[in-house]
Amino acid sequence: MQINLVKSNEDDKVGYQNIPISSENINGIPDSICTQMSLDHVVDYITEDDFAAVLKKIRHRGEVEIRGVDAPEVFRKVSIGLLEFSHSLPLLGGKVRLTSMGSVRSVLENMGFVTEIAALHESFYYIKAKRP
């Protein structure tokens, strides 16, 4: 099963079961069922507990792809004048929590995932990890 967690229908991916993010929807997914999970700019909109629950849905040899805003990188750019404060607000506002590539990678590795790709581009991170 391939699952894409989404904030709205605009984020749907073809070939995936697109599920709106909520604790109820996350808990409704059976554990260890996903061969592929996509979290494209949604990890900051779910709690740490829900994120841990999401990772339990991925079966052995299953993969997760995560994209998000690297909050420390945004703060760094604002502090040295590379990014106007007013331009940082859309990147950081309205979220349940702020994450970074390092913090997400740490959670993945603490849950036994192996990071295959971890990349930072501008103020955004991309992580691809596999559950052995």
CSV table of N, CA, C and O in Angstrom, one decimal:
chain,number,residue,atom,x,y,z
A,1,MET,N,0.8,-1.2,0.0
A,1,MET,CA,0.0,0.0,0.0
A,1,MET,C,0.9,1.2,0.0
A,1,MET,O,1.9,1.3,0.7
A,2,GLN,N,0.5,2.2,-0.8
A,2,GLN,CA,1.2,3.5,-0.9
A,2,GLN,C,0.3,4.6,-0.4
A,2,GLN,O,-0.8,4.7,-0.9
A,3,ILE,N,0.8,5.3,0.6
A,3,ILE,CA,0.0,6.3,1.3
A,3,ILE,C,0.6,7.6,1.2
A,3,ILE,O,1.9,7.8,1.4
A,4,ASN,N,-0.1,8.6,0.9
A,4,ASN,CA,0.3,10.0,0.9
A,4,ASN,C,-0.6,10.8,1.9
A,4,ASN,O,-1.8,10.9,1.7
A,5,LEU,N,0.0,11.3,2.9
A,5,LEU,CA,-0.7,12.1,3.9
A,5,LEU,C,-0.8,13.5,3.3
A,5,LEU,O,0.2,14.1,2.9
A,6,VAL,N,-2.0,14.1,3.4
A,6,VAL,CA,-2.2,15.4,2.7
A,6,VAL,C,-2.9,16.4,3.7
A,6,VAL,O,-3.6,16.0,4.6
A,7,LYS,N,-2.6,17.7,3.4
A,7,LYS,CA,-3.3,18.7,4.1
A,7,LYS,C,-4.7,19.0,3.4
A,7,LYS,O,-5.6,19.4,4.1
A,8,SER,N,-4.7,18.9,2.1
A,8,SER,CA,-5.9,19.1,1.3
A,8,SER,C,-5.9,18.3,0.0
A,8,SER,O,-4.9,17.7,-0.3
A,9,ASN,N,-7.0,18.3,-0.7
A,9,ASN,CA,-7.1,17.5,-1.9
A,9,ASN,C,-6.1,18.0,-3.0
A,9,ASN,O,-5.8,17.3,-3.9
A,10,GLU,N,-5.7,19.3,-2.9
A,10,GLU,CA,-4.7,19.8,-3.8
A,10,GLU,C,-3.3,19.1,-3.7
A,10,GLU,O,-2.5,19.2,-4.7
A,11,ASP,N,-3.1,18.4,-2.6
A,11,ASP,CA,-1.8,17.7,-2.4
A,11,ASP,C,-1.9,16.2,-2.9
A,11,ASP,O,-0.9,15.5,-2.6
A,12,ASP,N,-3.0,15.8,-3.4
A,12,ASP,CA,-3.1,14.4,-3.8
A,12,ASP,C,-2.0,14.0,-4.8
A,12,ASP,O,-1.6,14.8,-5.7
A,13,LYS,N,-1.6,12.7,-4.7
A,13,LYS,CA,-0.7,12.1,-5.7
A,13,LYS,C,-1.3,10.9,-6.3
A,13,LYS,O,-2.0,10.1,-5.7
A,14,VAL,N,-1.1,10.8,-7.6
A,14,VAL,CA,-1.6,9.7,-8.4
A,14,VAL,C,-0.9,8.4,-8.0
A,14,VAL,O,0.3,8.4,-7.8
A,15,GLY,N,-1.6,7.3,-7.9
A,15,GLY,CA,-1.0,6.1,-7.5
A,15,GLY,C,-0.9,5.8,-6.0
A,15,GLY,O,-0.4,4.8,-5.6
A,16,TYR,N,-1.3,6.8,-5.2
A,16,TYR,CA,-1.3,6.7,-3.8
A,16,TYR,C,-2.7,6.8,-3.2
A,16,TYR,O,-3.6,7.4,-3.8
A,17,GLN,N,-2.8,6.2,-2.0
A,17,GLN,CA,-4.1,6.4,-1.3
A,17,GLN,C,-3.8,7.7,-0.5
A,17,GLN,O,-2.9,7.8,0.4
A,18,ASN,N,-4.5,8.8,-0.8
A,18,ASN,CA,-4.4,10.1,-0.3
A,18,ASN,C,-5.3,10.2,1.0
A,18,ASN,O,-6.5,10.1,0.9
A,19,ILE,N,-4.6,10.4,2.1
A,19,ILE,CA,-5.3,10.5,3.4
A,19,ILE,C,-5.1,11.8,4.1
A,19,ILE,O,-4.0,12.2,4.3
A,20,PRO,N,-6.2,12.6,4.4
A,20,PRO,CA,-6.0,13.8,5.1
A,20,PRO,C,-5.4,13.6,6.5
A,20,PRO,O,-5.8,12.7,7.1
A,21,ILE,N,-4.5,14.5,6.9
A,21,ILE,CA,-3.9,14.4,8.2
A,21,ILE,C,-4.8,14.7,9.3
A,21,ILE,O,-5.5,15.7,9.3
A,22,SER,N,-4.9,13.7,10.2
A,22,SER,CA,-5.6,13.9,11.5
A,22,SER,C,-5.2,12.7,12.3
A,22,SER,O,-4.8,11.6,11.8
A,23,SER,N,-5.3,12.8,13.6
A,23,SER,CA,-4.9,11.7,14.5
A,23,SER,C,-5.8,10.5,14.2
A,23,SER,O,-5.4,9.4,14.2
A,24,GLU,N,-7.1,10.8,14.0
A,24,GLU,CA,-8.1,9.7,13.7
A,24,GLU,C,-7.7,8.9,12.5
A,24,GLU,O,-7.7,7.7,12.4
A,25,ASN,N,-7.4,9.7,11.4
A,25,ASN,CA,-7.1,9.0,10.1
A,25,ASN,C,-5.7,8.3,10.2
A,25,ASN,O,-5.6,7.2,9.7
A,26,ILE,N,-4.8,8.8,10.9
A,26,ILE,CA,-3.5,8.1,11.1
A,26,ILE,C,-3.7,6.8,11.9
A,26,ILE,O,-3.2,5.8,11.5
A,27,ASN,N,-4.4,6.9,13.0
A,27,ASN,CA,-4.7,5.7,13.8
A,27,ASN,C,-5.5,4.7,13.1
A,27,ASN,O,-5.5,3.5,13.4
A,28,GLY,N,-6.3,5.1,12.0
A,28,GLY,CA,-7.1,4.2,11.2
A,28,GLY,C,-6.3,3.3,10.2
A,28,GLY,O,-6.8,2.4,9.7
A,29,ILE,N,-5.0,3.7,10.0
A,29,ILE,CA,-4.2,2.9,9.1
A,29,ILE,C,-3.5,1.8,9.9
A,29,ILE,O,-2.9,2.0,11.0
A,30,PRO,N,-3.7,0.6,9.4
A,30,PRO,CA,-3.0,-0.5,10.2
A,30,PRO,C,-1.5,-0.4,10.2
A,30,PRO,O,-0.9,0.1,9.3
A,31,ASP,N,-0.9,-0.9,11.3
A,31,ASP,CA,0.5,-0.8,11.4
A,31,ASP,C,1.2,-1.8,10.4
A,31,ASP,O,0.6,-2.8,10.0
A,32,SER,N,2.3,-1.4,10.0
A,32,SER,CA,3.2,-2.3,9.1
A,32,SER,C,2.5,-2.6,7.7
A,32,SER,O,2.8,-3.7,7.2
A,33,ILE,N,1.7,-1.7,7.2
A,33,ILE,CA,1.0,-2.0,6.0
A,33,ILE,C,1.6,-1.3,4.7
A,33,ILE,O,1.4,-1.7,3.6
A,34,CYS,N,2.3,-0.2,5.0
A,34,CYS,CA,2.7,0.7,3.9
A,34,CYS,C,4.1,0.2,3.3
A,34,CYS,O,5.0,0.1,4.0
A,35,THR,N,4.1,0.1,2.0
A,35,THR,CA,5.4,-0.1,1.3
A,35,THR,C,6.0,1.2,1.0
A,35,THR,O,7.2,1.3,0.9
A,36,GLN,N,5.2,2.3,0.8
A,36,GLN,CA,5.7,3.6,0.5
A,36,GLN,C,4.8,4.6,1.2
A,36,GLN,O,3.6,4.5,1.1
A,37,MET,N,5.4,5.6,1.9
A,37,MET,CA,4.7,6.7,2.6
A,37,MET,C,5.3,8.0,2.1
A,37,MET,O,6.5,8.1,2.1
A,38,SER,N,4.4,8.9,1.8
A,38,SER,CA,4.9,10.3,1.4
A,38,SER,C,4.3,11.3,2.4
A,38,SER,O,3.1,11.3,2.6
A,39,LEU,N,5.2,12.1,2.9
A,39,LEU,CA,4.8,13.2,3.8
A,39,LEU,C,5.4,14.5,3.2
A,39,LEU,O,6.5,14.8,3.5
A,40,ASP,N,4.7,15.1,2.3
A,40,ASP,CA,5.2,16.2,1.6
A,40,ASP,C,4.6,17.5,2.2
A,40,ASP,O,3.5,17.9,2.0
A,41,HIS,N,5.5,18.1,3.0
A,41,HIS,CA,5.1,19.3,3.8
A,41,HIS,C,4.0,19.2,4.7
A,41,HIS,O,3.1,20.1,4.9
A,42,VAL,N,3.9,18.0,5.4
A,42,VAL,CA,2.8,17.8,6.4
A,42,VAL,C,3.4,17.5,7.8
A,42,VAL,O,2.6,17.6,8.7
A,43,VAL,N,4.7,17.1,7.9
A,43,VAL,CA,5.2,16.7,9.2
A,43,VAL,C,5.1,17.8,10.2
A,43,VAL,O,5.0,17.5,11.4
A,44,ASP,N,5.1,19.1,9.8
A,44,ASP,CA,5.0,20.2,10.8
A,44,ASP,C,3.6,20.4,11.2
A,44,ASP,O,3.3,21.2,12.1
A,45,TYR,N,2.6,19.7,10.6
A,45,TYR,CA,1.2,19.9,10.9
A,45,TYR,C,0.6,18.7,11.7
A,45,TYR,O,-0.6,18.7,12.0
A,46,ILE,N,1.5,17.8,12.2
A,46,ILE,CA,1.1,16.7,13.0
A,46,ILE,C,2.0,16.7,14.3
A,46,ILE,O,3.1,17.2,14.3
A,47,THR,N,1.5,16.2,15.4
A,47,THR,CA,2.2,16.2,16.6
A,47,THR,C,3.3,15.1,16.5
A,47,THR,O,3.3,14.3,15.6
A,48,GLU,N,4.2,15.2,17.5
A,48,GLU,CA,5.3,14.2,17.5
A,48,GLU,C,4.8,12.8,17.7
A,48,GLU,O,5.3,11.8,17.1
A,49,ASP,N,3.7,12.7,18.5
A,49,ASP,CA,3.1,11.4,18.8
A,49,ASP,C,2.5,10.8,17.5
A,49,ASP,O,2.6,9.6,17.2
A,50,ASP,N,1.8,11.7,16.7
A,50,ASP,CA,1.2,11.3,15.4
A,50,ASP,C,2.3,10.9,14.4
A,50,ASP,O,2.2,10.0,13.7
A,51,PHE,N,3.4,11.6,14.5
A,51,PHE,CA,4.6,11.3,13.6
A,51,PHE,C,5.1,9.9,13.9
A,51,PHE,O,5.3,9.1,13.0
A,52,ALA,N,5.3,9.6,15.2
A,52,ALA,CA,5.7,8.3,15.6
A,52,ALA,C,4.7,7.2,15.1
A,52,ALA,O,5.1,6.1,14.7
A,53,ALA,N,3.5,7.5,15.3
A,53,ALA,CA,2.4,6.6,14.8
A,53,ALA,C,2.5,6.3,13.3
A,53,ALA,O,2.3,5.2,12.9
A,54,VAL,N,2.7,7.4,12.6
A,54,VAL,CA,2.8,7.3,11.1
A,54,VAL,C,4.0,6.3,10.7
A,54,VAL,O,3.8,5.5,9.9
A,55,LEU,N,5.1,6.5,11.4
A,55,LEU,CA,6.3,5.7,11.1
A,55,LEU,C,6.0,4.2,11.4
A,55,LEU,O,6.6,3.3,10.7
A,56,LYS,N,5.1,3.9,12.3
A,56,LYS,CA,4.8,2.5,12.6
A,56,LYS,C,4.0,1.9,11.5
A,56,LYS,O,3.8,0.6,11.5
A,57,LYS,N,3.4,2.7,10.6
A,57,LYS,CA,2.6,2.1,9.5
A,57,LYS,C,3.4,1.6,8.4
A,57,LYS,O,2.9,0.9,7.5
A,58,ILE,N,4.7,1.8,8.4
A,58,ILE,CA,5.6,1.4,7.3
A,58,ILE,C,6.2,0.0,7.6
A,58,ILE,O,6.7,-0.2,8.7
A,59,ARG,N,6.0,-0.9,6.7
A,59,ARG,CA,6.4,-2.2,6.9
A,59,ARG,C,8.0,-2.4,6.7
A,59,ARG,O,8.6,-1.4,6.2
A,60,HIS,N,8.5,-3.5,7.0
A,60,HIS,CA,9.9,-3.7,6.8
A,60,HIS,C,10.2,-3.7,5.3
A,60,HIS,O,9.4,-4.2,4.5
A,61,ARG,N,11.3,-3.0,5.0
A,61,ARG,CA,11.8,-2.7,3.6
A,61,ARG,C,10.9,-1.7,3.0
A,61,ARG,O,11.0,-1.5,1.8
A,62,GLY,N,10.0,-1.1,3.7
A,62,GLY,CA,9.2,0.0,3.2
A,62,GLY,C,9.9,1.3,3.3
A,62,GLY,O,10.9,1.5,4.0
A,63,GLU,N,9.5,2.3,2.5
A,63,GLU,CA,10.2,3.6,2.4
A,63,GLU,C,9.3,4.7,2.8
A,63,GLU,O,8.1,4.7,2.6
A,64,VAL,N,9.9,5.8,3.3
A,64,VAL,CA,9.2,7.0,3.6
A,64,VAL,C,10.0,8.2,3.0
A,64,VAL,O,11.2,8.2,3.0
A,65,GLU,N,9.3,9.1,2.4
A,65,GLU,CA,9.8,10.3,1.8
A,65,GLU,C,9.2,11.5,2.5
A,65,GLU,O,8.0,11.5,2.7
A,66,ILE,N,10.0,12.3,3.0
A,66,ILE,CA,9.6,13.5,3.8
A,66,ILE,C,10.2,14.8,3.3
A,66,ILE,O,11.4,14.9,3.1
A,67,ARG,N,9.3,15.7,3.0
A,67,ARG,CA,9.8,17.1,2.6
A,67,ARG,C,9.2,18.1,3.6
A,67,ARG,O,8.1,17.9,4.1
A,68,GLY,N,10.0,19.1,3.9
A,68,GLY,CA,9.5,20.1,4.9
A,68,GLY,C,10.4,21.3,4.9
A,68,GLY,O,11.5,21.4,4.3
A,69,VAL,N,10.0,22.2,5.7
A,69,VAL,CA,10.8,23.5,5.9
A,69,VAL,C,11.8,23.3,7.0
A,69,VAL,O,11.4,22.8,8.1
A,70,ASP,N,13.0,23.6,6.8
A,70,ASP,CA,14.0,23.5,7.8
A,70,ASP,C,14.0,24.8,8.6
A,70,ASP,O,14.6,25.8,8.2
A,71,ALA,N,13.4,24.8,9.7
A,71,ALA,CA,13.2,26.0,10.5
A,71,ALA,C,14.5,26.7,10.9
A,71,ALA,O,14.6,27.9,10.7
A,72,PRO,N,15.5,25.9,11.4
A,72,PRO,CA,16.8,26.6,11.7
A,72,PRO,C,17.4,27.3,10.5
A,72,PRO,O,18.0,28.3,10.7
A,73,GLU,N,17.3,26.7,9.4
A,73,GLU,CA,17.8,27.3,8.2
A,73,GLU,C,17.1,28.7,7.8
A,73,GLU,O,17.7,29.6,7.5
A,74,VAL,N,15.8,28.7,8.0
A,74,VAL,CA,15.0,29.9,7.8
A,74,VAL,C,15.5,31.0,8.8
A,74,VAL,O,15.7,32.1,8.5
A,75,PHE,N,15.6,30.6,10.1
A,75,PHE,CA,16.1,31.5,11.1
A,75,PHE,C,17.5,32.0,10.8
A,75,PHE,O,17.7,33.2,11.0
A,76,ARG,N,18.3,31.2,10.4
A,76,ARG,CA,19.7,31.6,10.0
A,76,ARG,C,19.7,32.6,8.9
A,76,ARG,O,20.3,33.6,8.9
A,77,LYS,N,18.9,32.3,7.8
A,77,LYS,CA,18.8,33.3,6.7
A,77,LYS,C,18.2,34.6,7.1
A,77,LYS,O,18.7,35.6,6.6
A,78,VAL,N,17.3,34.6,8.0
A,78,VAL,CA,16.7,35.9,8.5
A,78,VAL,C,17.7,36.6,9.3
A,78,VAL,O,17.9,37.8,9.1
A,79,SER,N,18.5,35.9,10.1
A,79,SER,CA,19.4,36.6,11.0
A,79,SER,C,20.6,37.2,10.3
A,79,SER,O,21.2,38.2,10.8
A,80,ILE,N,21.0,36.6,9.1
A,80,ILE,CA,22.1,37.2,8.4
A,80,ILE,C,21.7,38.1,7.2
A,80,ILE,O,22.5,38.5,6.4
A,81,GLY,N,20.4,38.3,7.1
A,81,GLY,CA,19.8,39.1,6.0
A,81,GLY,C,19.6,38.5,4.7
A,81,GLY,O,19.4,39.2,3.7
A,82,LEU,N,19.7,37.2,4.6
A,82,LEU,CA,19.5,36.5,3.3
A,82,LEU,C,18.0,36.4,3.0
A,82,LEU,O,17.6,36.1,1.8
A,83,LEU,N,17.2,36.5,4.0
A,83,LEU,CA,15.7,36.3,3.9
A,83,LEU,C,15.0,37.4,4.7
A,83,LEU,O,15.4,37.6,5.9
A,84,GLU,N,14.1,38.1,4.1
A,84,GLU,CA,13.4,39.1,4.8
A,84,GLU,C,12.4,38.4,5.8
A,84,GLU,O,11.9,37.4,5.5
A,85,PHE,N,12.3,39.0,7.0
A,85,PHE,CA,11.5,38.4,8.0
A,85,PHE,C,10.1,38.2,7.5
A,85,PHE,O,9.5,37.2,7.7
A,86,SER,N,9.5,39.2,6.8
A,86,SER,CA,8.1,39.0,6.2
A,86,SER,C,8.0,37.8,5.3
A,86,SER,O,6.9,37.3,5.2
A,87,HIS,N,9.1,37.5,4.6
A,87,HIS,CA,9.1,36.3,3.7
A,87,HIS,C,9.2,35.0,4.5
A,87,HIS,O,8.9,33.9,3.9
A,88,SER,N,9.7,35.1,5.7
A,88,SER,CA,9.8,33.8,6.5
A,88,SER,C,8.5,33.4,7.1
A,88,SER,O,8.3,32.2,7.4
A,89,LEU,N,7.6,34.3,7.3
A,89,LEU,CA,6.3,34.0,8.0
A,89,LEU,C,5.5,33.0,7.3
A,89,LEU,O,5.0,32.0,7.9
A,90,PRO,N,5.3,33.0,5.9
A,90,PRO,CA,4.6,32.0,5.2
A,90,PRO,C,5.2,30.6,5.4
A,90,PRO,O,4.6,29.6,5.3
A,91,LEU,N,6.5,30.6,5.5
A,91,LEU,CA,7.3,29.3,5.7
A,91,LEU,C,7.1,28.7,7.1
A,91,LEU,O,7.1,27.4,7.2
A,92,LEU,N,6.9,29.5,8.1
A,92,LEU,CA,6.8,29.0,9.4
A,92,LEU,C,5.5,29.1,10.1
A,92,LEU,O,5.3,28.4,11.1
A,93,GLY,N,4.6,29.9,9.6
A,93,GLY,CA,3.3,30.1,10.3
A,93,GLY,C,2.3,29.0,10.1
A,93,GLY,O,2.3,28.2,9.2
A,94,GLY,N,1.4,28.9,11.1
A,94,GLY,CA,0.2,28.0,11.0
A,94,GLY,C,0.5,26.5,11.3
A,94,GLY,O,-0.3,25.7,11.0
A,95,LYS,N,1.7,26.2,11.8
A,95,LYS,CA,2.1,24.9,12.0
A,95,LYS,C,2.0,24.4,13.5
A,95,LYS,O,1.9,25.3,14.4
A,96,VAL,N,1.9,23.1,13.7
A,96,VAL,CA,1.8,22.6,15.0
A,96,VAL,C,3.1,22.6,15.7
A,96,VAL,O,3.2,22.8,16.9
A,97,ARG,N,4.2,22.4,14.9
A,97,ARG,CA,5.6,22.4,15.4
A,97,ARG,C,6.5,22.8,14.3
A,97,ARG,O,6.1,22.8,13.1
A,98,LEU,N,7.7,23.1,14.6
A,98,LEU,CA,8.7,23.4,13.6
A,98,LEU,C,9.8,22.3,13.7
A,98,LEU,O,10.2,21.8,14.7
A,99,THR,N,10.2,21.9,12.5
A,99,THR,CA,11.2,20.8,12.4
A,99,THR,C,12.4,21.2,11.6
A,99,THR,O,12.4,22.3,11.0
A,100,SER,N,13.4,20.3,11.6
A,100,SER,CA,14.6,20.5,10.8
A,100,SER,C,14.9,19.2,10.2
A,100,SER,O,14.4,18.1,10.6
A,101,MET,N,15.8,19.2,9.2
A,101,MET,CA,16.3,17.9,8.6
A,101,MET,C,16.9,17.0,9.7
A,101,MET,O,16.6,15.8,9.8
A,102,GLY,N,17.7,17.6,10.6
A,102,GLY,CA,18.4,16.9,11.6
A,102,GLY,C,17.4,16.3,12.6
A,102,GLY,O,17.5,15.1,13.0
A,103,SER,N,16.4,17.1,13.0
A,103,SER,CA,15.4,16.5,14.0
A,103,SER,C,14.6,15.4,13.5
A,103,SER,O,14.3,14.4,14.1
A,104,VAL,N,14.2,15.5,12.2
A,104,VAL,CA,13.4,14.5,11.6
A,104,VAL,C,14.2,13.2,11.4
A,104,VAL,O,13.8,12.1,11.6
A,105,ARG,N,15.4,13.4,10.9
A,105,ARG,CA,16.3,12.3,10.7
A,105,ARG,C,16.6,11.6,12.0
A,105,ARG,O,16.7,10.3,12.0
A,106,SER,N,16.8,12.3,13.1
A,106,SER,CA,17.0,11.7,14.4
A,106,SER,C,15.9,10.8,14.8
A,106,SER,O,16.1,9.7,15.3
A,107,VAL,N,14.6,11.3,14.6
A,107,VAL,CA,13.4,10.5,15.0
A,107,VAL,C,13.4,9.2,14.1
A,107,VAL,O,13.2,8.1,14.6
A,108,LEU,N,13.7,9.4,12.8
A,108,LEU,CA,13.7,8.2,11.9
A,108,LEU,C,14.7,7.2,12.4
A,108,LEU,O,14.4,6.0,12.5
A,109,GLU,N,15.9,7.6,12.7
A,109,GLU,CA,17.0,6.7,13.1
A,109,GLU,C,16.7,6.1,14.4
A,109,GLU,O,17.1,4.9,14.6
A,110,ASN,N,16.1,6.8,15.3
A,110,ASN,CA,15.8,6.3,16.7
A,110,ASN,C,14.7,5.2,16.6
A,110,ASN,O,14.6,4.3,17.4
A,111,MET,N,13.9,5.2,15.5
A,111,MET,CA,12.9,4.2,15.3
A,111,MET,C,13.4,3.1,14.3
A,111,MET,O,12.6,2.3,13.9
A,112,GLY,N,14.7,3.1,14.1
A,112,GLY,CA,15.3,2.0,13.3
A,112,GLY,C,15.4,2.2,11.8
A,112,GLY,O,15.8,1.3,11.1
A,113,PHE,N,15.0,3.3,11.3
A,113,PHE,CA,15.0,3.6,9.9
A,113,PHE,C,16.5,3.9,9.4
A,113,PHE,O,17.3,4.4,10.2
A,114,VAL,N,16.8,3.6,8.2
A,114,VAL,CA,18.1,3.9,7.6
A,114,VAL,C,17.9,5.0,6.6
A,114,VAL,O,17.1,4.9,5.7
A,115,THR,N,18.6,6.1,6.8
A,115,THR,CA,18.5,7.2,5.9
A,115,THR,C,19.3,6.9,4.6
A,115,THR,O,20.4,6.6,4.7
A,116,GLU,N,18.6,7.0,3.5
A,116,GLU,CA,19.2,6.8,2.2
A,116,GLU,C,19.6,8.2,1.6
A,116,GLU,O,20.6,8.2,0.9
A,117,ILE,N,18.7,9.2,1.7
A,117,ILE,CA,19.0,10.5,1.2
A,117,ILE,C,18.6,11.5,2.3
A,117,ILE,O,17.5,11.4,2.8
A,118,ALA,N,19.4,12.5,2.5
A,118,ALA,CA,19.1,13.7,3.3
A,118,ALA,C,19.7,14.9,2.7
A,118,ALA,O,20.9,15.0,2.6
A,119,ALA,N,18.9,15.7,2.2
A,119,ALA,CA,19.4,16.9,1.4
A,119,ALA,C,18.6,18.2,1.8
A,119,ALA,O,17.5,18.1,2.1
A,120,LEU,N,19.4,19.2,1.8
A,120,LEU,CA,18.9,20.6,2.1
A,120,LEU,C,19.0,21.4,0.8
A,120,LEU,O,20.1,21.5,0.2
A,121,HIS,N,17.9,22.0,0.4
A,121,HIS,CA,17.9,22.9,-0.8
A,121,HIS,C,17.2,24.2,-0.4
A,121,HIS,O,16.0,24.1,-0.1
A,122,GLU,N,17.9,25.3,-0.4
A,122,GLU,CA,17.4,26.6,0.1
A,122,GLU,C,16.9,26.4,1.5
A,122,GLU,O,17.7,26.1,2.4
A,123,SER,N,15.6,26.5,1.8
A,123,SER,CA,15.1,26.4,3.2
A,123,SER,C,14.3,25.1,3.4
A,123,SER,O,13.6,25.0,4.4
A,124,PHE,N,14.4,24.2,2.5
A,124,PHE,CA,13.6,23.0,2.5
A,124,PHE,C,14.5,21.7,2.6
A,124,PHE,O,15.6,21.7,2.0
A,125,TYR,N,14.0,20.7,3.3
A,125,TYR,CA,14.8,19.5,3.4
A,125,TYR,C,14.0,18.3,2.7
A,125,TYR,O,12.8,18.4,2.5
A,126,TYR,N,14.7,17.3,2.3
A,126,TYR,CA,14.2,16.1,1.7
A,126,TYR,C,14.9,14.9,2.3
A,126,TYR,O,16.1,14.9,2.4
A,127,ILE,N,14.1,14.0,2.8
A,127,ILE,CA,14.7,12.8,3.5
A,127,ILE,C,14.0,11.6,2.9
A,127,ILE,O,12.7,11.6,2.8
A,128,LYS,N,14.8,10.6,2.5
A,128,LYS,CA,14.2,9.3,2.1
A,128,LYS,C,14.9,8.3,3.0
A,128,LYS,O,16.1,8.2,3.1
A,129,ALA,N,14.0,7.5,3.6
A,129,ALA,CA,14.5,6.5,4.6
A,129,ALA,C,13.8,5.2,4.4
A,129,ALA,O,12.7,5.2,3.9
A,130,LYS,N,14.5,4.2,4.8
A,130,LYS,CA,14.0,2.8,4.6
A,130,LYS,C,13.9,2.1,6.0
A,130,LYS,O,14.9,2.2,6.8
A,131,ARG,N,12.9,1.3,6.2
A,131,ARG,CA,12.8,0.5,7.4
A,131,ARG,C,13.4,-0.9,7.0
A,131,ARG,O,12.9,-1.5,6.1
A,132,PRO,N,14.6,-1.2,7.7
A,132,PRO,CA,15.2,-2.5,7.3
A,132,PRO,C,14.3,-3.7,7.6
A,132,PRO,O,13.4,-3.7,8.3
